[in-house]
Amino acid sequence: MKFASYKSGRDGQLHIVSRNLKRAFRITDIAPSLRECLDNWETLLPDLQERHQRINAAGQVDNAKRFHTPSCSAPLPRATQWLDGSAYVNHVELARKARGVPMPDSFWTDPLMYQGGSDNLLGPCDPITGNPDWGVDFEAELAIITDDVPIGCSAEEAHQHIMLVMLCNDLSLRNLIPEELGKGFGFVQSKPPSSFGPVAVTPDELGHYWQEGKLSLPMQVYFNDQPFGHPDCAVDMTFNFHELIAHAAKTRPLGRGTIIGSGTVSNKDKSTGSCCLVEQRMLEIIASGQPQTRYLQPGDKVRIEITTPDGQPLFGAIEQTFTGSH
């Protein structure tokens, strides 16, 4: 099944979306929002499946409308929590190499993860704001939404707790990060609200591309309408989503509606490009000692999407423009 939240109030207005992302059908009679839908998932599942079948059968839903991405908020505009991992460790290794800092061996065996703000998540077409001097950067990621995860959940058990999969643009203010992390705590000011793709998808909709907590398809990133990166989401993913769930739940349970991000998708083969500006800058520093790629400036556009080899969209697209200061 595929779900979208059209902008309405704090939690959006729940719609079910056809597989080809051409039609959307408001299902607020079943649940007003995805937040409430998740909370009552087991009870509502038969009705959800029936609507899903109808919207994918031509002519079966008379009042279905053309799906309209600009009307969408994040699928969960307010999430239980937002935890972002760094599953592509070669991306972290590059960053440290560019700074001349060795990387601890433990980074390859124990995931990095931070807790971001979850109370005001951005939709796929919402503007990116901020002071250009802060070094505003995009980060194309995959994310999951969990159900209730018990404390101590193992990676082997974690697969049953993934409810939905979606796209994420985890925005970063690169020039604020060093001083903030230098204080010895974590991100706050350097991590503004993240953006999410228009459609959240149940794992079964991903077919054989979804295996062992990984998605074997390229993350397609365009910067100012030019191809910027297309690394495969499964290749070089050191920690799959099962392992990220287990890491997050080691000492605490996770509430239903928790979002976990993969971190910036990155392949060791750099012919596939990059999913964020800072990685391109790191490669330039390593090659020549100086970065040439700039961070976002007002008017810059980023597009993030994943399609099947025959061009079918899975999650819709994140299409954002950087507008500068608030």
XYZ file of C-alpha atoms in Angstrom:
326
model
C 0.000 0.000 0.000
C 1.032 3.583 -0.599
C -0.004 6.509 1.608
C 0.243 10.282 1.419
C -0.767 13.076 3.770
C -2.256 16.161 2.146
C -1.649 19.383 4.045
C -4.381 19.921 6.623
C -3.966 20.828 10.266
C -1.057 19.438 12.246
C -1.126 15.837 11.060
C -2.319 16.050 7.474
C -5.234 14.408 5.695
C -4.744 10.727 4.916
C -4.892 9.517 1.296
C -4.191 6.147 -0.263
C -2.257 6.393 -3.539
C -2.274 4.120 -6.580
C 0.836 2.082 -7.357
C 1.703 4.256 -10.355
C 1.268 7.420 -8.225
C -1.286 8.818 -10.643
C -4.374 8.787 -8.389
C -5.082 9.512 -4.737
C -8.188 8.745 -2.722
C -8.979 10.454 0.580
C -9.623 7.819 3.265
C -10.336 10.012 6.283
C -13.436 7.902 6.915
C -11.038 5.101 7.884
C -8.496 7.296 9.703
C -8.080 11.074 9.594
C -4.289 10.944 9.518
C -1.440 8.513 9.025
C -0.531 9.040 12.666
C -3.905 7.637 13.779
C -3.824 4.981 11.057
C -0.546 3.604 12.412
C -1.846 3.612 15.976
C -4.808 1.447 14.906
C -3.134 -0.453 12.077
C -4.190 -3.984 12.958
C -7.864 -3.021 13.292
C -7.923 -0.888 10.134
C -5.878 -3.196 7.900
C -8.815 -4.971 6.156
C -10.395 -1.635 5.172
C -7.038 -0.244 4.042
C -6.369 -3.260 1.861
C -9.842 -3.045 0.316
C -9.334 0.616 -0.639
C -5.865 -0.195 -1.953
C -7.288 -2.861 -4.245
C -10.042 -0.537 -5.473
C -7.772 2.383 -6.353
C -5.490 0.085 -8.331
C -8.410 -1.325 -10.308
C -9.348 1.126 -13.077
C -12.722 2.777 -12.591
C -13.367 1.352 -9.148
C -13.010 4.604 -7.177
C -15.105 7.310 -8.784
C -13.967 10.152 -6.533
C -10.236 9.413 -6.720
C -8.302 12.455 -7.916
C -4.998 12.963 -9.683
C -2.186 12.693 -7.174
C -0.715 16.143 -6.494
C 2.724 16.184 -4.857
C 2.721 19.926 -3.980
C -0.350 19.293 -1.781
C 1.591 16.832 0.355
C 3.088 17.338 3.760
C 5.564 14.803 5.093
C 3.720 11.470 5.438
C 4.133 11.956 9.217
C 4.303 15.730 9.791
C 4.796 14.983 13.511
C 6.587 11.744 14.255
C 7.040 9.885 17.525
C 10.776 10.434 17.087
C 13.328 10.919 14.315
C 16.548 8.930 14.529
C 19.109 9.222 11.754
C 21.858 6.685 11.308
C 24.988 6.684 9.201
C 24.742 3.312 7.495
C 27.172 4.120 4.669
C 30.420 4.156 6.602
C 32.585 4.932 3.574
C 30.871 8.360 3.575
C 32.067 8.924 7.162
C 35.536 7.640 6.253
C 35.766 10.139 3.394
C 34.829 13.027 5.684
C 37.499 12.117 8.204
C 40.103 11.527 5.494
C 39.456 14.998 4.087
C 40.121 16.418 7.573
C 43.175 14.224 8.080
C 41.518 12.440 11.023
C 41.805 8.650 11.420
C 38.573 6.682 11.798
C 38.100 4.334 14.754
C 37.652 0.669 13.800
C 34.434 0.596 15.867
C 32.684 2.731 13.240
C 32.543 -0.387 11.031
C 30.875 -2.517 13.718
C 28.680 -0.105 15.706
C 26.357 2.340 13.891
C 26.467 6.096 14.359
C 23.049 7.612 15.118
C 21.654 10.925 16.316
C 18.191 12.021 17.450
C 16.804 14.975 15.511
C 13.696 17.101 15.818
C 10.492 15.261 14.952
C 7.857 17.868 15.747
C 7.941 19.814 12.472
C 8.913 17.672 9.483
C 8.843 19.233 6.016
C 6.891 18.115 2.972
C 8.416 17.184 -0.392
C 7.955 20.612 -1.970
C 8.376 22.856 1.080
C 11.112 25.460 0.645
C 14.530 25.008 2.221
C 15.329 28.042 4.358
C 18.359 29.254 6.269
C 21.288 31.625 6.144
C 23.585 30.737 3.210
C 26.552 31.442 5.492
C 25.549 28.379 7.550
C 26.608 26.048 4.726
C 23.208 24.591 3.842
C 23.420 21.093 2.344
C 20.976 18.403 1.231
C 21.358 14.694 2.065
C 19.409 12.099 0.101
C 18.449 9.139 2.287
C 16.030 6.279 2.681
C 13.921 6.123 5.863
C 11.572 3.685 7.565
C 8.647 4.058 9.963
C 8.467 1.454 12.731
C 5.708 0.024 14.845
C 6.264 -0.517 18.580
C 9.744 -1.980 18.984
C 10.524 -3.670 22.316
C 13.689 -2.845 24.213
C 16.510 -5.178 23.260
C 15.000 -6.098 19.882
C 17.556 -8.063 17.854
C 18.443 -7.444 14.224
C 16.973 -10.864 13.418
C 13.611 -9.812 14.880
C 13.610 -6.244 13.544
C 12.209 -6.984 10.065
C 8.707 -7.454 11.513
C 8.732 -3.925 12.927
C 9.129 -2.022 9.629
C 5.745 -0.588 8.669
C 6.586 1.883 5.894
C 9.507 3.048 3.740
C 10.001 6.560 2.326
C 12.497 9.125 1.002
C 14.254 11.707 3.152
C 16.243 14.892 2.604
C 18.140 15.271 5.875
C 19.201 18.906 5.719
C 22.473 19.941 7.360
C 24.082 23.279 8.184
C 27.682 22.266 7.566
C 29.371 25.404 8.845
C 27.634 25.104 12.226
C 28.463 21.432 12.793
C 32.138 21.574 13.858
C 31.635 24.049 16.694
C 28.462 22.329 17.895
C 29.965 18.831 17.922
C 33.122 20.244 19.474
C 31.131 20.909 22.647
C 30.861 17.159 23.174
C 27.087 16.786 22.828
C 25.115 16.311 19.599
C 23.321 18.146 16.804
C 20.712 20.788 17.572
C 21.247 24.063 15.714
C 23.091 22.413 12.829
C 20.170 20.119 12.009
C 17.036 22.001 10.839
C 13.790 20.126 10.047
C 14.255 17.254 7.611
C 12.099 16.798 4.511
C 10.335 13.627 3.413
C 9.034 12.276 0.142
C 5.323 12.463 -0.636
C 4.520 8.742 -0.423
C 5.202 6.191 2.329
C 5.169 2.614 1.052
C 4.654 -0.752 2.736
C 7.713 -2.993 2.170
C 5.717 -5.555 0.155
C 5.145 -2.898 -2.534
C 8.911 -2.838 -3.169
C 8.938 -6.456 -4.329
C 12.276 -8.169 -4.876
C 14.112 -4.844 -4.676
C 13.639 -4.967 -0.880
C 15.783 -7.681 0.680
C 17.234 -8.007 4.191
C 16.446 -4.438 5.177
C 18.011 -2.908 2.061
C 16.620 -1.434 -1.162
C 18.534 -2.472 -4.292
C 17.835 0.576 -6.444
C 19.710 3.815 -7.193
C 19.002 7.007 -5.248
C 18.633 9.599 -8.002
C 19.710 13.138 -7.111
C 19.504 16.185 -9.371
C 21.040 19.557 -8.465
C 19.710 22.519 -10.446
C 18.201 20.051 -12.950
C 21.552 18.338 -13.589
C 22.349 14.753 -12.508
C 24.388 14.850 -9.309
C 24.370 11.262 -8.058
C 22.808 7.827 -8.504
C 24.456 5.475 -5.965
C 22.705 2.184 -5.272
C 20.983 2.141 -1.873
C 22.023 -1.451 -1.115
C 25.641 -1.319 -2.268
C 28.103 -0.409 0.515
C 25.316 -0.127 3.116
C 27.352 -1.277 6.106
C 24.337 -1.483 8.440
C 20.918 -2.484 7.106
C 17.676 -1.169 8.606
C 17.319 -4.257 10.801
C 20.653 -3.435 12.419
C 19.739 0.239 12.777
C 16.512 -0.699 14.575
C 18.407 -3.030 16.923
C 20.959 -0.302 17.646
C 18.241 2.254 18.467
C 16.333 -0.197 20.680
C 19.327 -1.513 22.633
C 18.466 0.400 25.822
C 14.945 1.716 25.198
C 11.741 0.757 23.394
C 10.736 2.625 20.239
C 7.187 3.931 19.945
C 5.051 3.282 16.883
C 5.649 6.095 14.422
C 9.400 6.265 14.993
C 11.300 7.253 11.841
C 14.812 5.883 11.290
C 16.997 7.242 8.495
C 19.796 5.468 6.653
C 22.147 8.414 6.506
C 23.460 9.781 3.205
C 23.481 7.072 0.529
C 27.047 6.606 -0.694
C 28.957 4.108 -2.833
C 32.708 3.529 -2.854
C 32.523 3.696 -6.641
C 32.475 7.466 -7.079
C 31.450 7.211 -10.726
C 27.933 6.959 -9.273
C 28.207 10.523 -7.939
C 27.117 11.773 -4.542
C 23.943 12.360 -2.541
C 25.119 15.507 -0.746
C 27.300 18.505 -1.516
C 29.782 17.893 1.287
C 30.816 14.513 -0.109
C 31.657 16.108 -3.440
C 33.621 18.766 -1.574
C 35.518 16.067 0.361
C 36.525 14.347 -2.867
C 37.764 17.668 -4.213
C 39.786 18.322 -1.050
C 41.373 14.882 -1.239
C 42.200 15.367 -4.945
C 43.443 18.976 -4.951
C 43.450 20.299 -1.390
C 40.555 22.716 -1.995
C 36.783 22.325 -2.492
C 35.226 23.768 -5.639
C 31.585 22.805 -5.023
C 29.633 25.447 -3.081
C 26.853 24.911 -0.593
C 23.262 25.930 -1.407
C 22.577 29.465 -2.550
C 19.134 31.096 -2.967
C 17.393 29.745 -6.048
C 19.184 26.386 -6.031
C 16.964 23.340 -6.581
C 17.304 19.718 -5.524
C 15.286 16.727 -6.713
C 15.466 13.302 -5.040
C 13.660 10.178 -6.255
C 13.888 6.418 -6.743
C 12.434 4.647 -9.775
C 12.466 1.060 -10.991
C 14.617 0.181 -14.038
C 11.603 0.721 -16.305
C 11.064 4.214 -14.892
C 8.182 3.545 -12.505
C 8.247 5.872 -9.462
C 8.140 4.243 -6.034
C 7.896 7.104 -3.530
C 7.298 10.178 -5.667
C 9.924 12.905 -5.651
C 11.284 15.463 -3.218
C 11.553 18.731 -5.154
C 12.790 21.656 -3.068
C 14.178 25.126 -3.685
C 16.504 26.952 -1.328
C 14.965 30.354 -0.625
C 17.550 31.705 1.833
C 16.872 33.147 5.248
C 13.519 32.709 7.001
